[in-house]
XYZ file of N, CA and C in Angstrom:
441
model
N -12.225 30.702 -8.669
C -12.990 29.573 -8.200
C -14.469 29.954 -8.240
N -15.273 29.099 -8.871
C -16.698 29.387 -8.935
C -17.418 28.818 -7.713
N -18.687 29.103 -7.617
C -19.482 28.715 -6.454
C -19.517 27.194 -6.280
N -19.661 26.475 -7.376
C -19.726 25.016 -7.316
C -18.429 24.426 -6.757
N -17.293 24.916 -7.244
C -16.008 24.432 -6.745
C -15.830 24.757 -5.275
N -16.266 25.948 -4.880
C -16.176 26.341 -3.479
C -16.999 25.397 -2.603
N -18.211 25.083 -3.034
C -19.063 24.174 -2.262
C -18.470 22.769 -2.211
N -17.887 22.318 -3.325
C -17.257 21.002 -3.343
C -16.091 20.949 -2.361
N -15.264 21.990 -2.378
C -14.106 22.022 -1.482
C -14.543 22.131 -0.032
N -15.576 22.906 0.232
C -16.085 23.028 1.593
C -16.634 21.691 2.076
N -17.347 21.003 1.196
C -17.878 19.692 1.549
C -16.778 18.693 1.842
N -15.724 18.726 1.030
C -14.602 17.830 1.259
C -13.917 18.160 2.581
N -13.761 19.440 2.860
C -13.115 19.855 4.109
C -13.916 19.396 5.316
N -15.230 19.519 5.259
C -16.084 19.079 6.363
C -15.970 17.570 6.545
N -15.994 16.831 5.439
C -15.899 15.374 5.517
C -14.561 14.938 6.104
N -13.472 15.516 5.626
C -12.149 15.164 6.129
C -12.016 15.552 7.595
N -12.539 16.708 7.954
C -12.501 17.149 9.345
C -13.228 16.168 10.255
N -14.379 15.719 9.810
C -15.135 14.753 10.595
C -14.404 13.435 10.754
N -13.775 12.993 9.686
C -13.022 11.743 9.731
C -11.819 11.887 10.656
N -11.121 13.007 10.544
C -9.973 13.237 11.420
C -10.398 13.259 12.883
N -11.516 13.886 13.180
C -12.016 13.923 14.548
C -12.320 12.525 15.052
N -12.932 11.741 14.198
C -13.265 10.373 14.581
C -12.008 9.560 14.827
N -11.026 9.708 13.949
C -9.803 8.917 14.094
C -8.959 9.338 15.293
N -9.029 10.604 15.664
C -8.194 11.065 16.760
C -8.918 11.043 18.106
N -10.196 10.720 18.095
C -10.963 10.701 19.342
C -10.521 9.539 20.220
N -10.666 9.726 21.504
C -10.388 8.667 22.458
C -11.408 7.557 22.286
N -11.007 6.333 22.507
C -11.932 5.209 22.439
C -12.672 5.140 23.765
N -13.978 5.389 23.728
C -14.777 5.385 24.953
C -15.414 4.036 25.210
N -15.142 3.068 24.378
C -15.645 1.718 24.583
C -14.634 1.011 25.474
N -15.002 0.791 26.705
C -14.078 0.217 27.676
C -14.029 -1.301 27.616
N -14.766 -1.911 26.705
C -14.750 -3.368 26.591
C -13.433 -3.860 26.006
N -12.759 -3.004 25.255
C -11.461 -3.362 24.681
C -11.565 -4.340 23.527
N -12.762 -4.614 23.061
C -12.918 -5.619 22.024
C -12.658 -5.089 20.617
N -12.894 -3.814 20.373
C -12.718 -3.259 19.036
C -11.729 -2.100 19.081
N -10.622 -2.205 18.352
C -9.685 -1.075 18.319
C -10.261 0.064 17.494
N -9.895 1.287 17.854
C -10.328 2.427 17.052
C -9.417 2.544 15.846
N -9.867 3.261 14.847
C -9.060 3.449 13.634
C -7.749 4.147 13.960
N -7.770 5.051 14.959
C -6.558 5.779 15.323
C -5.488 4.843 15.863
N -5.911 3.720 16.427
C -4.957 2.759 16.975
C -4.549 1.715 15.945
N -5.192 1.726 14.806
C -4.897 0.757 13.762
C -3.493 0.974 13.206
N -2.845 -0.125 12.876
C -1.516 -0.013 12.271
C -1.594 0.579 10.872
N -2.799 0.643 10.326
C -3.007 1.203 8.996
C -3.608 2.608 9.027
N -3.629 3.259 10.177
C -4.332 4.539 10.326
C -3.889 5.589 9.304
N -2.590 5.781 9.117
C -2.120 6.803 8.180
C -2.479 6.448 6.736
N -2.348 5.189 6.400
C -2.707 4.767 5.044
C -4.207 4.911 4.821
N -4.994 4.605 5.832
C -6.444 4.757 5.710
C -6.816 6.222 5.529
N -6.200 7.109 6.268
C -6.491 8.540 6.132
C -6.097 9.040 4.742
N -4.951 8.592 4.249
C -4.518 8.990 2.906
C -5.505 8.469 1.860
N -5.993 7.256 2.050
C -6.949 6.677 1.108
C -8.284 7.414 1.147
N -8.723 7.794 2.338
C -9.982 8.547 2.459
C -9.840 9.901 1.768
N -8.734 10.574 2.000
C -8.512 11.875 1.357
C -8.448 11.713 -0.160
N -7.780 10.671 -0.604
C -7.663 10.404 -2.040
C -9.043 10.129 -2.638
N -9.835 9.351 -1.940
C -11.178 9.037 -2.410
C -12.021 10.306 -2.526
N -11.950 11.167 -1.526
C -12.721 12.413 -1.561
C -12.253 13.334 -2.685
N -10.952 13.425 -2.875
C -10.424 14.247 -3.970
C -10.868 13.699 -5.316
N -10.877 12.378 -5.438
C -11.315 11.749 -6.685
C -12.808 11.986 -6.930
N -13.594 11.999 -5.852
C -15.035 12.286 -5.994
C -15.241 13.689 -6.574
N -14.496 14.654 -6.053
C -14.605 16.032 -6.526
C -14.129 16.119 -7.972
N -13.041 15.445 -8.275
C -12.499 15.455 -9.637
C -13.485 14.800 -10.609
N -14.079 13.685 -10.202
C -15.050 13.009 -11.054
C -16.230 13.926 -11.360
N -16.716 14.609 -10.350
C -17.825 15.540 -10.555
C -17.446 16.613 -11.564
N -16.238 17.135 -11.428
C -15.745 18.157 -12.362
C -15.633 17.580 -13.779
N -15.086 16.374 -13.878
C -14.936 15.744 -15.192
C -16.293 15.557 -15.864
N -17.271 15.123 -15.102
C -18.603 14.906 -15.674
C -19.211 16.223 -16.157
N -18.974 17.288 -15.397
C -19.449 18.610 -15.821
C -18.788 19.007 -17.131
N -17.478 18.822 -17.220
C -16.744 19.164 -18.439
C -17.158 18.277 -19.611
N -17.389 17.007 -19.351
C -17.865 16.111 -20.406
C -19.220 16.580 -20.929
N -20.051 17.054 -20.023
C -21.359 17.584 -20.406
C -21.251 18.807 -21.293
N -20.153 19.510 -21.179
C -19.913 20.686 -22.022
C -19.250 20.297 -23.347
N -18.994 18.994 -23.512
C -18.389 18.530 -24.759
C -16.885 18.336 -24.692
N -16.285 18.474 -23.540
C -14.828 18.328 -23.379
C -14.477 16.840 -23.248
N -14.329 16.168 -24.384
C -14.132 14.716 -24.408
C -12.790 14.266 -23.822
N -11.851 15.171 -23.705
C -10.544 14.803 -23.172
C -10.609 14.430 -21.691
N -11.742 14.705 -21.050
C -11.881 14.409 -19.617
C -12.408 12.997 -19.365
N -12.728 12.249 -20.413
C -13.317 10.919 -20.251
C -12.380 9.960 -19.521
N -11.122 9.932 -19.915
C -10.161 9.028 -19.263
C -9.925 9.437 -17.823
N -9.934 10.727 -17.561
C -9.767 11.216 -16.190
C -10.953 10.758 -15.333
N -12.145 10.869 -15.871
C -13.343 10.427 -15.145
C -13.267 8.930 -14.844
N -12.846 8.149 -15.809
C -12.740 6.698 -15.614
C -11.714 6.364 -14.533
N -10.580 7.052 -14.554
C -9.537 6.743 -13.569
C -9.965 7.151 -12.157
N -10.705 8.239 -12.043
C -11.158 8.644 -10.711
C -12.185 7.655 -10.163
N -13.019 7.105 -11.025
C -13.986 6.101 -10.570
C -13.271 4.880 -10.014
N -12.190 4.487 -10.644
C -11.412 3.347 -10.150
C -10.785 3.659 -8.801
N -10.254 4.863 -8.658
C -9.648 5.271 -7.391
C -10.692 5.269 -6.278
N -11.855 5.800 -6.569
C -12.921 5.853 -5.563
C -13.235 4.446 -5.059
N -13.379 3.508 -5.972
C -13.705 2.128 -5.596
C -12.582 1.465 -4.801
N -11.359 1.616 -5.290
C -10.235 0.942 -4.640
C -9.907 1.538 -3.276
N -9.913 2.850 -3.170
C -9.614 3.473 -1.876
C -10.677 3.119 -0.849
N -11.926 3.098 -1.269
C -13.008 2.707 -0.369
C -12.804 1.271 0.109
N -12.485 0.378 -0.808
C -12.249 -1.021 -0.449
C -11.048 -1.161 0.478
N -9.991 -0.409 0.195
C -8.811 -0.476 1.055
C -9.158 -0.081 2.481
N -9.867 1.019 2.645
C -10.232 1.481 3.991
C -11.055 0.418 4.709
N -11.979 -0.194 4.005
C -12.814 -1.225 4.628
C -11.988 -2.423 5.077
N -11.110 -2.904 4.224
C -10.287 -4.059 4.602
C -9.272 -3.706 5.686
N -8.637 -2.563 5.548
C -7.637 -2.155 6.528
C -8.265 -1.959 7.905
N -9.475 -1.424 7.954
C -10.129 -1.204 9.242
C -10.481 -2.527 9.922
N -10.534 -3.584 9.138
C -10.816 -4.914 9.680
C -9.535 -5.719 9.912
N -8.396 -5.106 9.663
C -7.107 -5.801 9.737
C -7.131 -7.089 8.915
N -7.707 -7.009 7.741
C -7.831 -8.164 6.862
C -6.458 -8.658 6.415
N -6.367 -9.963 6.218
C -5.114 -10.538 5.713
C -4.873 -10.146 4.252
N -5.879 -9.557 3.593
C -5.747 -9.130 2.206
C -5.406 -7.646 2.076
N -5.197 -6.964 3.184
C -4.944 -5.519 3.162
C -3.723 -5.172 2.317
N -2.635 -5.883 2.498
C -1.415 -5.569 1.750
C -1.618 -5.799 0.250
N -2.270 -6.890 -0.119
C -2.522 -7.159 -1.536
C -3.378 -6.059 -2.149
N -4.402 -5.637 -1.428
C -5.261 -4.578 -1.954
C -4.503 -3.255 -1.990
N -3.635 -3.020 -1.008
C -2.820 -1.801 -1.009
C -1.972 -1.739 -2.271
N -1.409 -2.860 -2.684
C -0.583 -2.891 -3.899
C -1.405 -2.575 -5.142
N -2.610 -3.093 -5.227
C -3.480 -2.780 -6.357
C -3.902 -1.313 -6.313
N -4.188 -0.836 -5.118
C -4.576 0.565 -4.941
C -3.435 1.493 -5.370
N -2.206 1.115 -5.071
C -1.038 1.893 -5.500
C -1.023 2.005 -7.026
N -1.230 0.892 -7.690
C -1.215 0.874 -9.158
C -2.312 1.779 -9.732
N -3.501 1.699 -9.170
C -4.625 2.500 -9.655
C -4.403 3.981 -9.352
N -3.887 4.295 -8.168
C -3.626 5.698 -7.814
C -2.530 6.298 -8.684
N -1.499 5.520 -8.994
C -0.441 6.013 -9.878
C -0.992 6.286 -11.276
N -1.857 5.411 -11.749
C -2.471 5.598 -13.062
C -3.349 6.848 -13.081
N -4.119 7.037 -12.025
C -4.984 8.217 -11.931
C -4.135 9.493 -11.859
N -3.058 9.442 -11.103
C -2.187 10.615 -10.991
C -1.637 11.012 -12.361
N -1.271 10.023 -13.169
C -0.775 10.308 -14.520
C -1.864 10.948 -15.377
N -3.070 10.431 -15.253
C -4.180 10.960 -16.050
C -4.530 12.383 -15.610
N -4.615 12.589 -14.292
C -4.940 13.922 -13.772
C -3.843 14.932 -14.092
N -2.618 14.457 -14.172
C -1.501 15.351 -14.478
C -1.670 16.014 -15.846
N -2.346 15.340 -16.761
C -2.590 15.900 -18.091
C -3.458 17.156 -18.029
N -4.256 17.278 -16.975
C -5.200 18.383 -16.854
C -4.857 19.330 -15.697
N -3.799 19.013 -14.966
C -3.473 19.745 -13.734
C -3.207 21.232 -13.952
N -2.685 21.596 -15.099
C -2.392 23.011 -15.366
C -3.643 23.830 -15.671
N -4.723 23.148 -16.050
C -5.946 23.854 -16.434
C -7.097 23.670 -15.445
N -7.023 22.616 -14.634
C -8.115 22.299 -13.715
C -7.534 22.026 -12.322
N -7.829 22.912 -11.380
C -7.294 22.783 -10.019
C -7.720 21.477 -9.353
N -8.942 21.022 -9.626
C -9.398 19.782 -8.997
C -8.599 18.581 -9.492
N -8.172 18.614 -10.747
C -7.319 17.539 -11.264
C -5.948 17.564 -10.584
N -5.423 18.750 -10.362
C -4.143 18.880 -9.657
C -4.270 18.352 -8.231
N -5.343 18.710 -7.566
C -5.562 18.236 -6.196
C -5.715 16.723 -6.156
N -6.428 16.176 -7.133
C -6.602 14.727 -7.193
C -5.255 14.042 -7.432
N -4.481 14.580 -8.362
C -3.148 14.021 -8.629
C -2.299 14.022 -7.371
N -2.258 15.156 -6.687
C -1.443 15.273 -5.480
C -1.924 14.320 -4.382
N -3.231 14.181 -4.266
C -3.799 13.287 -3.274
C -3.480 11.833 -3.605
N -3.547 11.486 -4.882
C -3.186 10.125 -5.309
C -1.724 9.820 -4.982
N -0.852 10.774 -5.252
C 0.575 10.563 -4.982
C 0.849 10.445 -3.485
N 0.142 11.227 -2.676
C 0.288 11.125 -1.219
C -0.235 9.775 -0.726
N -1.302 9.314 -1.330
C -1.863 8.010 -0.970
C -0.871 6.894 -1.319
N -0.290 6.973 -2.490
C 0.707 5.983 -2.911
C 1.847 5.934 -1.902
N 2.299 7.083 -1.482
C 3.414 7.167 -0.516
C 3.062 6.412 0.782
N 1.849 6.613 1.292
C 1.431 5.940 2.528
C 1.166 4.451 2.309
N 0.558 4.117 1.167
C 0.244 2.714 0.911
C 1.509 1.869 0.739
N 2.569 2.477 0.274
C 3.828 1.735 0.131
C 4.407 1.332 1.484
N 3.957 1.950 2.549
C 4.416 1.630 3.905
C 3.642 0.455 4.513
N 2.550 0.061 3.851
C 1.694 -1.011 4.385
C 2.402 -2.350 4.248
């Protein structure tokens, strides 16, 4: 693992840790008007989507670096991670609002995550970040199917 990958993984770990802390924290707003994410019926799916989004961000960065080196086979992987980033972000936003469109978006997110997992699988044996992204996409799909 090179320095850049180490920093990317450390950054992802800090971000996920912060999100987990936020989701598991007690709600100190005694007005009772806004539920916390931890109390949301979509909490597990939202956490899986956030993790998937972060893994895709790291994978996209890696793909762009490889593309810069002339490795054209990473273009489709980069495109699929961009789609995952957008869809997972949108899912978290809608789910946190208990939107009536959450299930529909979850189904689209499942399709995009499955597609990304297939693309990342092509590179998983050579690039650890692609393997992590694939695994994260599959874990996200598993949780989103419960929505």
